[in-house]
Short mmCIF file of C-alpha atoms and ligand atoms in Angstrom, two decimals:
data_model
loop_
_atom_site.label_atom_id
_atom_site.label_comp_id
_atom_site.label_asym_id
_atom_site.label_seq_id
_atom_site.Cartn_x
_atom_site.Cartn_y
_atom_site.Cartn_z
CA MET A 9 82.33 118.66 79.66
CA ILE A 10 81.67 121.88 81.53
CA ILE A 11 78.63 124.12 81.15
CA ILE A 12 78.60 127.85 81.89
CA THR A 13 75.63 130.14 81.72
CA SER A 14 75.45 133.88 81.20
CA PRO A 15 74.57 136.52 82.33
CA GLN A 16 76.46 135.92 85.57
CA GLU A 17 76.49 137.83 88.80
CA LYS A 18 79.73 139.59 89.62
CA LEU A 19 82.70 137.57 90.93
CA ALA A 20 83.56 138.26 94.54
CA GLY A 21 85.85 136.83 97.17
CA GLU A 22 89.35 135.90 98.12
CA LEU A 23 91.18 132.74 97.10
CA THR A 24 94.56 131.08 96.66
CA ILE A 25 95.47 129.32 93.47
CA PRO A 26 97.64 126.26 92.78
CA GLY A 27 101.44 126.50 92.80
CA ASP A 28 103.39 127.76 89.82
CA LYS A 29 103.90 125.02 87.24
CA SER A 30 107.22 126.30 85.89
CA ILE A 31 108.71 126.71 89.37
CA THR A 32 107.43 123.30 90.52
CA HIS A 33 109.10 121.55 87.55
CA ARG A 34 112.35 123.36 88.29
CA ALA A 35 112.31 122.66 92.02
CA ILE A 36 111.84 118.93 91.32
CA MET A 37 114.54 118.79 88.64
CA LEU A 38 117.11 120.98 90.40
CA GLY A 39 116.38 119.10 93.64
CA ALA A 40 117.15 115.86 91.80
CA LEU A 41 120.42 117.28 90.39
CA ALA A 42 121.50 118.69 93.77
CA ARG A 43 123.15 117.08 96.74
CA GLY A 44 120.93 116.63 99.82
CA ILE A 45 117.20 116.92 100.31
CA THR A 46 114.96 119.50 98.66
CA GLU A 47 111.63 120.19 100.34
CA ILE A 48 108.99 121.75 98.12
CA ARG A 49 105.99 123.48 99.68
CA GLY A 50 103.06 124.73 97.68
CA TYR A 51 104.05 122.58 94.65
CA LEU A 52 101.56 122.23 91.81
CA ASP A 53 99.66 118.98 92.30
CA ALA A 54 98.72 118.54 88.64
CA ALA A 55 99.37 116.10 85.81
CA ASP A 56 102.28 117.95 84.18
CA CYS A 57 104.30 118.03 87.39
CA TRP A 58 103.59 114.36 88.10
CA SER A 59 105.07 113.62 84.66
CA THR A 60 108.31 115.20 85.88
CA VAL A 61 108.14 113.25 89.16
CA GLU A 62 107.57 109.92 87.41
CA CYS A 63 110.38 110.45 84.89
CA LEU A 64 112.81 111.28 87.69
CA ARG A 65 111.67 108.32 89.79
CA ALA A 66 112.42 106.10 86.80
CA LEU A 67 115.91 107.67 86.78
CA GLY A 68 116.45 106.54 90.38
CA VAL A 69 115.40 109.68 92.28
CA ARG A 70 113.55 109.06 95.56
CA ILE A 71 110.60 111.43 95.74
CA THR A 72 108.18 111.27 98.64
CA LEU A 73 105.07 113.11 99.61
CA LYS A 74 104.51 113.99 103.27
CA GLY A 75 101.29 115.88 103.76
CA ARG A 76 101.49 118.88 101.44
CA ARG A 77 105.28 118.73 101.14
CA LEU A 78 107.26 117.03 98.40
CA PHE A 79 110.74 115.74 99.27
CA ILE A 80 113.36 115.13 96.59
CA GLU A 81 116.50 113.17 97.50
CA GLY A 82 119.17 114.69 95.31
CA ARG A 83 121.50 112.42 93.33
CA ASN A 84 124.27 114.97 92.86
CA LYS A 85 123.99 114.85 89.05
CA LYS A 86 124.29 111.05 88.75
CA PHE A 87 121.18 109.18 87.65
CA MET A 88 120.38 105.53 86.88
CA LYS A 89 119.45 104.14 83.49
CA PRO A 90 115.67 103.72 83.55
CA PRO A 91 114.15 100.29 82.87
CA GLY A 92 112.12 101.54 79.88
CA GLU A 93 111.06 104.64 77.98
CA LEU A 94 110.49 107.88 79.85
CA ASP A 95 107.06 109.45 79.35
CA ALA A 96 106.73 113.23 79.61
CA GLY A 97 102.94 113.03 79.12
CA ASN A 98 101.58 116.38 77.90
CA SER A 99 104.41 118.41 79.39
CA GLY A 100 106.77 120.33 77.09
CA THR A 101 108.71 121.65 80.09
CA THR A 102 109.31 118.10 81.37
CA ALA A 103 110.48 116.88 77.97
CA ARG A 104 112.78 119.75 77.08
CA MET A 105 114.33 120.29 80.51
CA LEU A 106 114.78 116.55 81.04
CA LEU A 107 116.74 116.31 77.78
CA GLY A 108 119.16 118.83 79.33
CA ILE A 109 119.62 116.52 82.34
CA LEU A 110 119.91 113.37 80.20
CA ALA A 111 122.53 115.04 77.99
CA GLY A 112 125.03 114.67 80.85
CA GLN A 113 124.20 111.05 81.72
CA ASP A 114 126.26 108.17 80.46
CA PHE A 115 123.45 105.95 79.19
CA GLN A 116 120.98 105.72 76.35
CA VAL A 117 117.31 106.40 76.93
CA THR A 118 114.20 107.10 74.88
CA LEU A 119 111.87 109.92 75.86
CA SER A 120 108.29 110.08 74.64
CA GLY A 121 105.06 111.88 75.41
CA ASP A 122 101.38 112.00 74.52
CA LEU A 123 100.07 112.68 71.02
CA SER A 124 100.03 116.46 71.51
CA LEU A 125 103.61 116.51 72.82
CA GLN A 126 104.74 114.24 69.98
CA LYS A 127 103.79 117.03 67.57
CA ARG A 128 105.85 119.73 69.32
CA PRO A 129 109.34 120.67 68.09
CA MET A 130 112.32 119.24 69.96
CA ASP A 131 115.02 120.36 67.50
CA ARG A 132 115.27 123.60 69.46
CA VAL A 133 116.85 121.64 72.35
CA ILE A 134 118.45 118.84 70.34
CA GLU A 135 120.62 121.30 68.39
CA PRO A 136 122.37 123.01 71.34
CA LEU A 137 122.67 119.75 73.28
CA GLN A 138 124.38 118.14 70.28
CA LEU A 139 126.81 121.07 70.15
CA MET A 140 127.60 120.33 73.80
CA GLY A 141 128.36 116.67 73.02
CA ALA A 142 125.10 114.72 73.51
CA HIS A 143 124.19 112.12 70.87
CA PHE A 144 120.73 111.66 69.43
CA GLU A 145 119.74 108.57 67.47
CA GLY A 146 118.08 109.15 64.12
CA GLU A 147 116.99 112.44 62.62
CA SER A 148 113.70 112.89 64.42
CA ASP A 149 113.03 116.38 65.74
CA THR A 150 109.90 115.32 67.58
CA LEU A 151 109.28 112.78 70.37
CA PRO A 152 110.03 109.97 70.78
CA VAL A 153 113.74 110.78 70.76
CA THR A 154 116.60 108.58 71.88
CA ILE A 155 119.49 110.35 73.56
CA ARG A 156 122.89 109.08 74.71
CA GLY A 157 124.48 111.54 77.05
CA GLY A 158 127.98 111.65 78.46
CA LEU A 159 130.85 114.07 78.73
CA LEU A 160 129.73 117.54 77.76
CA LYS A 161 131.64 120.71 77.05
CA GLY A 162 130.42 124.22 77.73
CA VAL A 163 129.44 126.22 74.66
CA THR A 164 128.35 129.71 73.76
CA TYR A 165 124.87 129.43 72.31
CA GLU A 166 122.91 132.24 70.73
CA CYS A 167 119.37 130.99 70.81
CA PRO A 168 117.24 132.10 67.84
CA LEU A 169 114.07 132.20 69.97
CA ALA A 170 113.09 133.36 73.45
CA SER A 171 112.34 130.05 75.15
CA ALA A 172 112.78 129.35 78.84
CA GLN A 173 112.57 125.62 78.15
CA VAL A 174 115.50 125.73 75.72
CA LYS A 175 117.43 128.03 78.05
CA SER A 176 116.80 125.70 80.98
CA ALA A 177 117.81 122.60 79.02
CA VAL A 178 121.11 124.23 78.02
CA LEU A 179 121.75 125.43 81.58
CA LEU A 180 121.04 122.00 83.09
CA ALA A 181 123.42 120.44 80.57
CA GLY A 182 125.92 123.26 81.24
CA LEU A 183 125.86 122.44 84.93
CA GLN A 184 127.11 118.96 84.06
CA ALA A 185 129.62 120.16 81.41
CA ASP A 186 133.31 120.95 81.50
CA GLY A 187 133.96 124.67 81.27
CA THR A 188 131.70 127.63 80.86
CA THR A 189 128.32 127.72 79.14
CA VAL A 190 127.04 131.02 77.79
CA PHE A 191 123.42 131.31 76.70
CA GLU A 192 122.04 134.34 74.93
CA GLU A 193 118.37 134.88 74.07
CA PRO A 194 116.78 137.48 71.78
CA GLU A 195 114.25 138.54 74.42
CA ARG A 196 114.11 137.79 78.08
CA SER A 197 112.13 134.62 78.81
CA ARG A 198 111.06 133.51 82.31
CA ASN A 199 114.09 133.33 84.59
CA HIS A 200 113.05 130.84 87.28
CA THR A 201 115.87 128.44 86.38
CA GLU A 202 118.54 131.13 86.74
CA LEU A 203 117.09 132.26 90.08
CA MET A 204 116.86 128.76 91.49
CA LEU A 205 120.30 127.73 90.20
CA SER A 206 121.78 130.71 91.96
CA ARG A 207 119.87 129.87 95.15
CA PHE A 208 121.11 126.29 95.04
CA GLY A 209 124.72 127.51 94.81
CA ALA A 210 125.54 127.38 91.09
CA ARG A 211 128.05 129.90 89.76
CA ILE A 212 125.81 131.82 87.41
CA GLU A 213 125.87 135.39 86.17
CA VAL A 214 123.17 137.22 84.27
CA GLU A 215 123.82 140.37 82.25
CA GLY A 216 120.80 141.47 80.25
CA ASN A 217 119.83 138.56 77.99
CA ARG A 218 123.17 136.77 78.43
CA ILE A 219 123.71 134.09 81.06
CA THR A 220 127.07 132.60 82.02
CA LEU A 221 127.22 129.37 83.99
CA GLN A 222 130.32 127.55 85.25
CA GLY A 223 130.12 123.77 84.79
CA GLY A 224 130.98 121.17 87.38
CA ASN A 225 129.59 122.93 90.45
CA THR A 226 127.66 120.99 93.06
CA LEU A 227 124.15 122.23 93.82
CA ARG A 228 122.88 122.17 97.39
CA GLY A 229 119.22 121.27 97.81
CA GLY A 230 117.07 123.32 100.15
CA GLN A 231 113.56 124.46 100.88
CA VAL A 232 111.46 125.93 98.07
CA TRP A 233 108.15 127.73 98.58
CA VAL A 234 106.28 127.78 95.31
CA PRO A 235 104.16 130.91 94.70
CA GLY A 236 100.69 130.71 93.15
CA ASP A 237 100.77 130.36 89.37
CA ILE A 238 100.15 133.66 87.58
CA SER A 239 99.26 131.63 84.47
CA ALA A 240 96.38 130.05 86.42
CA ALA A 241 95.48 133.35 88.11
CA ALA A 242 95.20 135.01 84.68
CA PHE A 243 91.92 133.21 83.94
CA LEU A 244 90.34 134.50 87.14
CA MET A 245 91.86 137.94 86.62
CA VAL A 246 90.26 138.18 83.18
CA ALA A 247 86.94 136.78 84.48
CA ALA A 248 86.87 139.47 87.19
CA ALA A 249 88.04 142.21 84.83
CA ILE A 250 85.26 141.60 82.29
CA ILE A 251 82.34 141.29 84.72
CA PRO A 252 81.22 144.64 86.13
CA GLY A 253 81.19 144.93 89.90
CA SER A 254 83.60 142.03 90.47
CA GLU A 255 85.99 142.22 93.40
CA VAL A 256 88.50 139.38 93.57
CA LEU A 257 91.63 139.03 95.68
CA ILE A 258 94.04 136.28 94.59
CA LYS A 259 96.56 135.61 97.35
CA ASN A 260 100.28 134.87 97.01
CA VAL A 261 100.64 135.01 93.24
CA GLY A 262 104.12 134.85 91.70
CA VAL A 263 104.69 138.24 90.07
CA ASN A 264 108.19 137.73 88.70
CA PRO A 265 108.53 140.48 86.04
CA THR A 266 109.44 137.88 83.39
CA ARG A 267 105.96 136.42 83.92
CA SER A 268 103.72 139.33 84.86
CA GLY A 269 102.99 140.75 81.39
CA ALA A 270 99.29 139.89 81.75
CA ILE A 271 98.95 142.24 84.72
CA ASP A 272 100.64 145.04 82.76
CA LEU A 273 98.55 144.38 79.70
CA LEU A 274 95.20 144.19 81.47
CA THR A 275 96.10 147.42 83.25
CA LYS A 276 96.93 149.00 79.88
CA MET A 277 93.54 147.81 78.61
CA GLY A 278 91.96 149.73 81.46
CA ALA A 279 91.44 147.04 84.11
CA THR A 280 91.76 147.98 87.75
CA ILE A 281 94.45 145.73 89.24
CA GLU A 282 96.43 146.37 92.38
CA LEU A 283 99.34 144.45 93.89
CA ARG A 284 99.21 144.17 97.68
CA GLU A 285 101.46 142.64 100.35
CA GLU A 286 104.44 142.44 98.00
CA LYS A 287 107.17 140.15 99.34
CA MET A 288 109.92 137.74 98.28
CA TRP A 289 109.72 133.96 98.53
CA GLY A 290 113.35 133.04 98.10
CA LYS A 291 114.33 134.95 94.97
CA GLU A 292 110.78 135.05 93.56
CA PRO A 293 108.57 138.12 94.01
CA VAL A 294 105.08 137.36 95.29
CA ALA A 295 102.00 139.55 95.86
CA ASP A 296 98.27 139.45 96.46
CA VAL A 297 96.49 140.56 93.29
CA MET A 298 93.27 142.57 93.66
CA ILE A 299 91.05 142.93 90.60
CA ASN A 300 88.00 145.20 90.38
CA GLY A 301 85.87 144.47 87.37
CA GLY A 302 83.93 146.44 84.89
CA SER A 303 86.09 149.47 84.22
CA GLY A 304 85.48 149.23 80.46
CA LEU A 305 88.40 147.59 78.67
CA LYS A 306 89.88 148.91 75.43
CA GLY A 307 91.82 147.07 72.72
CA VAL A 308 95.64 147.25 72.63
CA ASN A 309 98.63 146.17 70.54
CA ILE A 310 100.78 143.35 71.93
CA GLY A 311 104.12 142.28 70.49
CA GLY A 312 107.91 142.25 70.81
CA GLU A 313 109.53 141.64 74.17
CA MET A 314 106.12 141.66 75.88
CA ILE A 315 105.22 138.33 74.26
CA PRO A 316 107.47 136.01 76.36
CA ARG A 317 106.16 137.77 79.48
CA LEU A 318 102.58 136.70 78.74
CA ILE A 319 102.79 133.91 76.18
CA ASP A 320 100.77 131.42 78.26
CA GLU A 321 98.18 134.06 79.15
CA ILE A 322 97.22 134.87 75.54
CA PRO A 323 94.20 132.52 75.57
CA ALA A 324 92.81 134.38 78.60
CA LEU A 325 93.81 137.80 77.23
CA ALA A 326 92.15 137.06 73.89
CA VAL A 327 88.86 136.71 75.76
CA ALA A 328 89.42 140.11 77.39
CA ALA A 329 90.19 141.54 73.93
CA ALA A 330 86.99 140.05 72.48
CA VAL A 331 84.98 141.85 75.17
CA ALA A 332 86.98 145.14 75.03
CA GLU A 333 86.07 148.14 72.88
CA GLY A 334 88.15 148.42 69.72
CA GLU A 335 90.87 146.40 68.07
CA THR A 336 93.57 144.25 69.67
CA VAL A 337 96.51 143.20 67.52
CA ILE A 338 98.71 140.36 68.78
CA SER A 339 101.95 140.03 66.81
CA ASP A 340 105.36 138.28 67.17
CA ALA A 341 103.56 135.32 68.70
CA SER A 342 104.07 132.50 66.16
CA GLU A 343 105.18 130.31 69.11
CA LEU A 344 101.48 130.00 69.88
CA LYS A 345 101.23 127.56 66.98
CA VAL A 346 103.43 125.00 68.75
CA LYS A 347 101.90 125.01 72.20
CA GLU A 348 99.57 122.28 73.55
CA SER A 349 97.43 123.10 70.50
CA ASP A 350 97.90 125.54 67.61
CA ARG A 351 96.59 128.30 69.85
CA ILE A 352 96.12 130.81 67.02
CA ALA A 353 93.85 128.51 65.02
CA ALA A 354 92.18 126.92 68.05
CA LEU A 355 91.41 130.18 69.86
CA ALA A 356 90.15 131.90 66.73
CA GLY A 357 88.07 128.87 65.72
CA GLN A 358 86.41 128.43 69.13
CA LEU A 359 85.88 132.10 70.04
CA ARG A 360 84.33 132.72 66.61
CA LYS A 361 81.66 130.15 67.48
CA LEU A 362 80.60 132.57 70.24
CA GLY A 363 80.43 135.42 67.73
CA ALA A 364 83.84 136.99 68.41
CA GLN A 365 85.49 138.67 65.44
CA ILE A 366 89.00 137.28 65.11
CA GLU A 367 91.34 137.19 62.16
CA GLU A 368 94.25 134.77 62.29
CA THR A 369 97.61 136.06 61.13
CA GLU A 370 100.97 134.33 60.62
CA GLU A 371 102.26 135.65 63.92
CA GLY A 372 99.20 136.14 66.04
CA MET A 373 95.68 137.47 65.60
CA ILE A 374 93.59 140.58 65.22
CA ILE A 375 90.54 140.79 67.45
CA GLN A 376 87.73 143.29 66.86
CA GLY A 377 86.30 143.69 70.33
CA GLY A 378 82.82 144.51 71.49
CA ALA A 379 80.83 141.92 69.51
CA ASP A 380 77.80 140.49 71.33
CA LEU A 381 78.83 136.99 72.33
CA LYS A 382 76.26 134.18 72.32
CA GLY A 383 76.66 130.82 74.08
CA ALA A 384 77.70 127.85 71.90
CA ALA A 385 79.05 124.31 72.05
CA LEU A 386 82.86 124.61 72.20
CA ASP A 387 85.80 122.22 72.35
CA SER A 388 89.01 122.42 74.38
CA CYS A 389 91.05 121.13 71.40
CA GLY A 390 92.89 119.04 74.01
CA ASP A 391 94.48 122.20 75.44
CA HIS A 392 94.13 123.03 79.16
CA ARG A 393 94.56 126.77 78.72
CA LEU A 394 92.08 126.88 75.85
CA ALA A 395 89.49 125.04 77.97
CA MET A 396 89.83 127.58 80.80
CA ALA A 397 89.78 130.58 78.45
CA LEU A 398 86.58 129.29 76.82
CA ALA A 399 84.94 128.77 80.22
CA VAL A 400 85.73 132.42 81.06
CA ALA A 401 84.31 133.53 77.70
CA GLY A 402 81.17 131.55 78.57
CA LEU A 403 80.61 133.86 81.54
CA VAL A 404 79.86 136.74 79.18
CA ALA A 405 78.33 134.86 76.21
CA GLU A 406 74.57 135.10 76.55
CA GLY A 407 72.87 131.77 77.24
CA GLU A 408 74.63 128.45 77.64
CA THR A 409 78.20 127.61 76.65
CA SER A 410 79.58 124.09 76.89
CA VAL A 411 83.25 123.11 76.64
CA SER A 412 83.86 119.47 75.78
CA GLY A 413 87.16 117.79 76.57
CA ALA A 414 87.51 120.09 79.58
CA GLU A 415 89.12 117.38 81.75
CA VAL A 416 92.47 118.56 80.27
CA ILE A 417 92.24 121.43 82.77
CA ASN A 418 93.82 118.96 85.24
CA ILE A 419 97.09 119.38 83.34
CA SER A 420 97.71 122.67 85.14
CA PHE A 421 94.75 123.80 87.30
CA PRO A 422 92.80 121.04 89.03
CA GLY A 423 89.97 122.75 90.87
CA PHE A 424 89.64 125.56 88.31
CA MET A 425 85.85 125.25 88.04
CA GLN A 426 85.46 125.01 91.84
CA SER A 427 87.55 128.19 92.21
CA LEU A 428 85.46 129.99 89.61
CA ARG A 429 82.20 128.79 91.20
CA SER A 430 83.34 129.82 94.68
CA LEU A 431 83.71 133.38 93.37
CA LEU A 432 80.34 133.31 91.63
CA ASP A 433 78.47 131.92 94.65
CA LYS A 434 79.32 134.89 96.85
C1 LIG B 504 107.76 127.27 80.16
C2 LIG B 504 108.19 128.05 79.13
C3 LIG B 504 107.34 128.54 78.04
C4 LIG B 504 105.87 128.39 78.40
C5 LIG B 504 105.57 127.04 78.98
C6 LIG B 504 106.35 126.84 80.26
C7 LIG B 504 108.71 126.86 81.21
O1 LIG B 504 107.57 127.75 76.88
O2 LIG B 504 105.06 128.64 77.29
O3 LIG B 504 104.20 126.90 79.25
O4 LIG B 504 108.28 126.40 82.29
O5 LIG B 504 109.91 126.97 80.96
P1 LIG B 504 108.80 128.06 75.86
O6 LIG B 504 110.06 127.80 76.56
O7 LIG B 504 108.57 127.09 74.74
O8 LIG B 504 108.64 129.48 75.45
#
């Protein structure tokens, strides 16, 4: 349980945030598929990434920790049958990307996860992997699933949804397949897998939303520096943006344009955000993000191709919208229903307890901003991003706000409350 009181002083100071979750998963998995050693610096030390590590260890990958560096001994695409079931914990990225790896392995294995992950759809990866030649036992489209991989053939797959997890699963299978794999997505989802595959030596071409990958290539492991996670930074960005007088500098944040929709959106809402010290870490753009709070936010419309660029930031952005003047309409975001919780229902339900005016829609929500928020007893609904969003809302909800079940924050941002407090103590 966490307790937040309001009114709060402004947020001030400079901090770094934990490594990017999506990039950490990919560095571990591509390192495991590659030949040679991959050294990962700045990896995310959080539960979701340890789920990936433990699954790969069970598949025979040697993974060691030396100080703050993680070393992956690549198995050049050949893994061992694990002694038992694989457990992806709470991590959708682990489960879906791992199925792409397992699709090319000549053994049968069952993959499971926690109760939240067992509710999330897996048919979106099962379908293309079956087309490529993987076998799934039974008809289940949720975990646990049993897969028997083997010889795969490249396919052309037009994905009905913009999902980086599906894209990554197909590309990891395509790497192990005979021939060429072509993946097309309706809107551009995060492209960390494409960037890292290319860095590790895969033959991959990207033209708009269409990716072409040649199968059978050997990846070469290397050094990966993981930027700070913009999805974690978003909570602090919103906290600073909604509290007048705040001045927060978040160092070394990944600002890949397929991920940085929250910065664009907050700027459109009227927040003062500046990127400083822009640089490249490998193929990933990185910058220090400066936020000055209190410029008076206004409601906006969010939809279309913007959604994949900020899908994980919607819980934080909904809090900004609840505080802003006017209406915010979030559309084309039905994917929110199948995240770690049904984020449309959960966000609306919890923020309403504070007095926010939110209407749920089939594909998103409509938020009437500017209501006076009052502290209340809230629940994380078992969702790490919801817990952090509610804590941020608590900063501007008069009186005391509690968030029960907040230990789920360790899924992606251990130290979140310490980071927030360090900015408030200044
Ligand atoms: C992720 C992709 C997104 C995102 C998730 C992480 C990834 O999911 O919401 O938190 O690392 O590939 P989808 O692929 O389901 O859109």
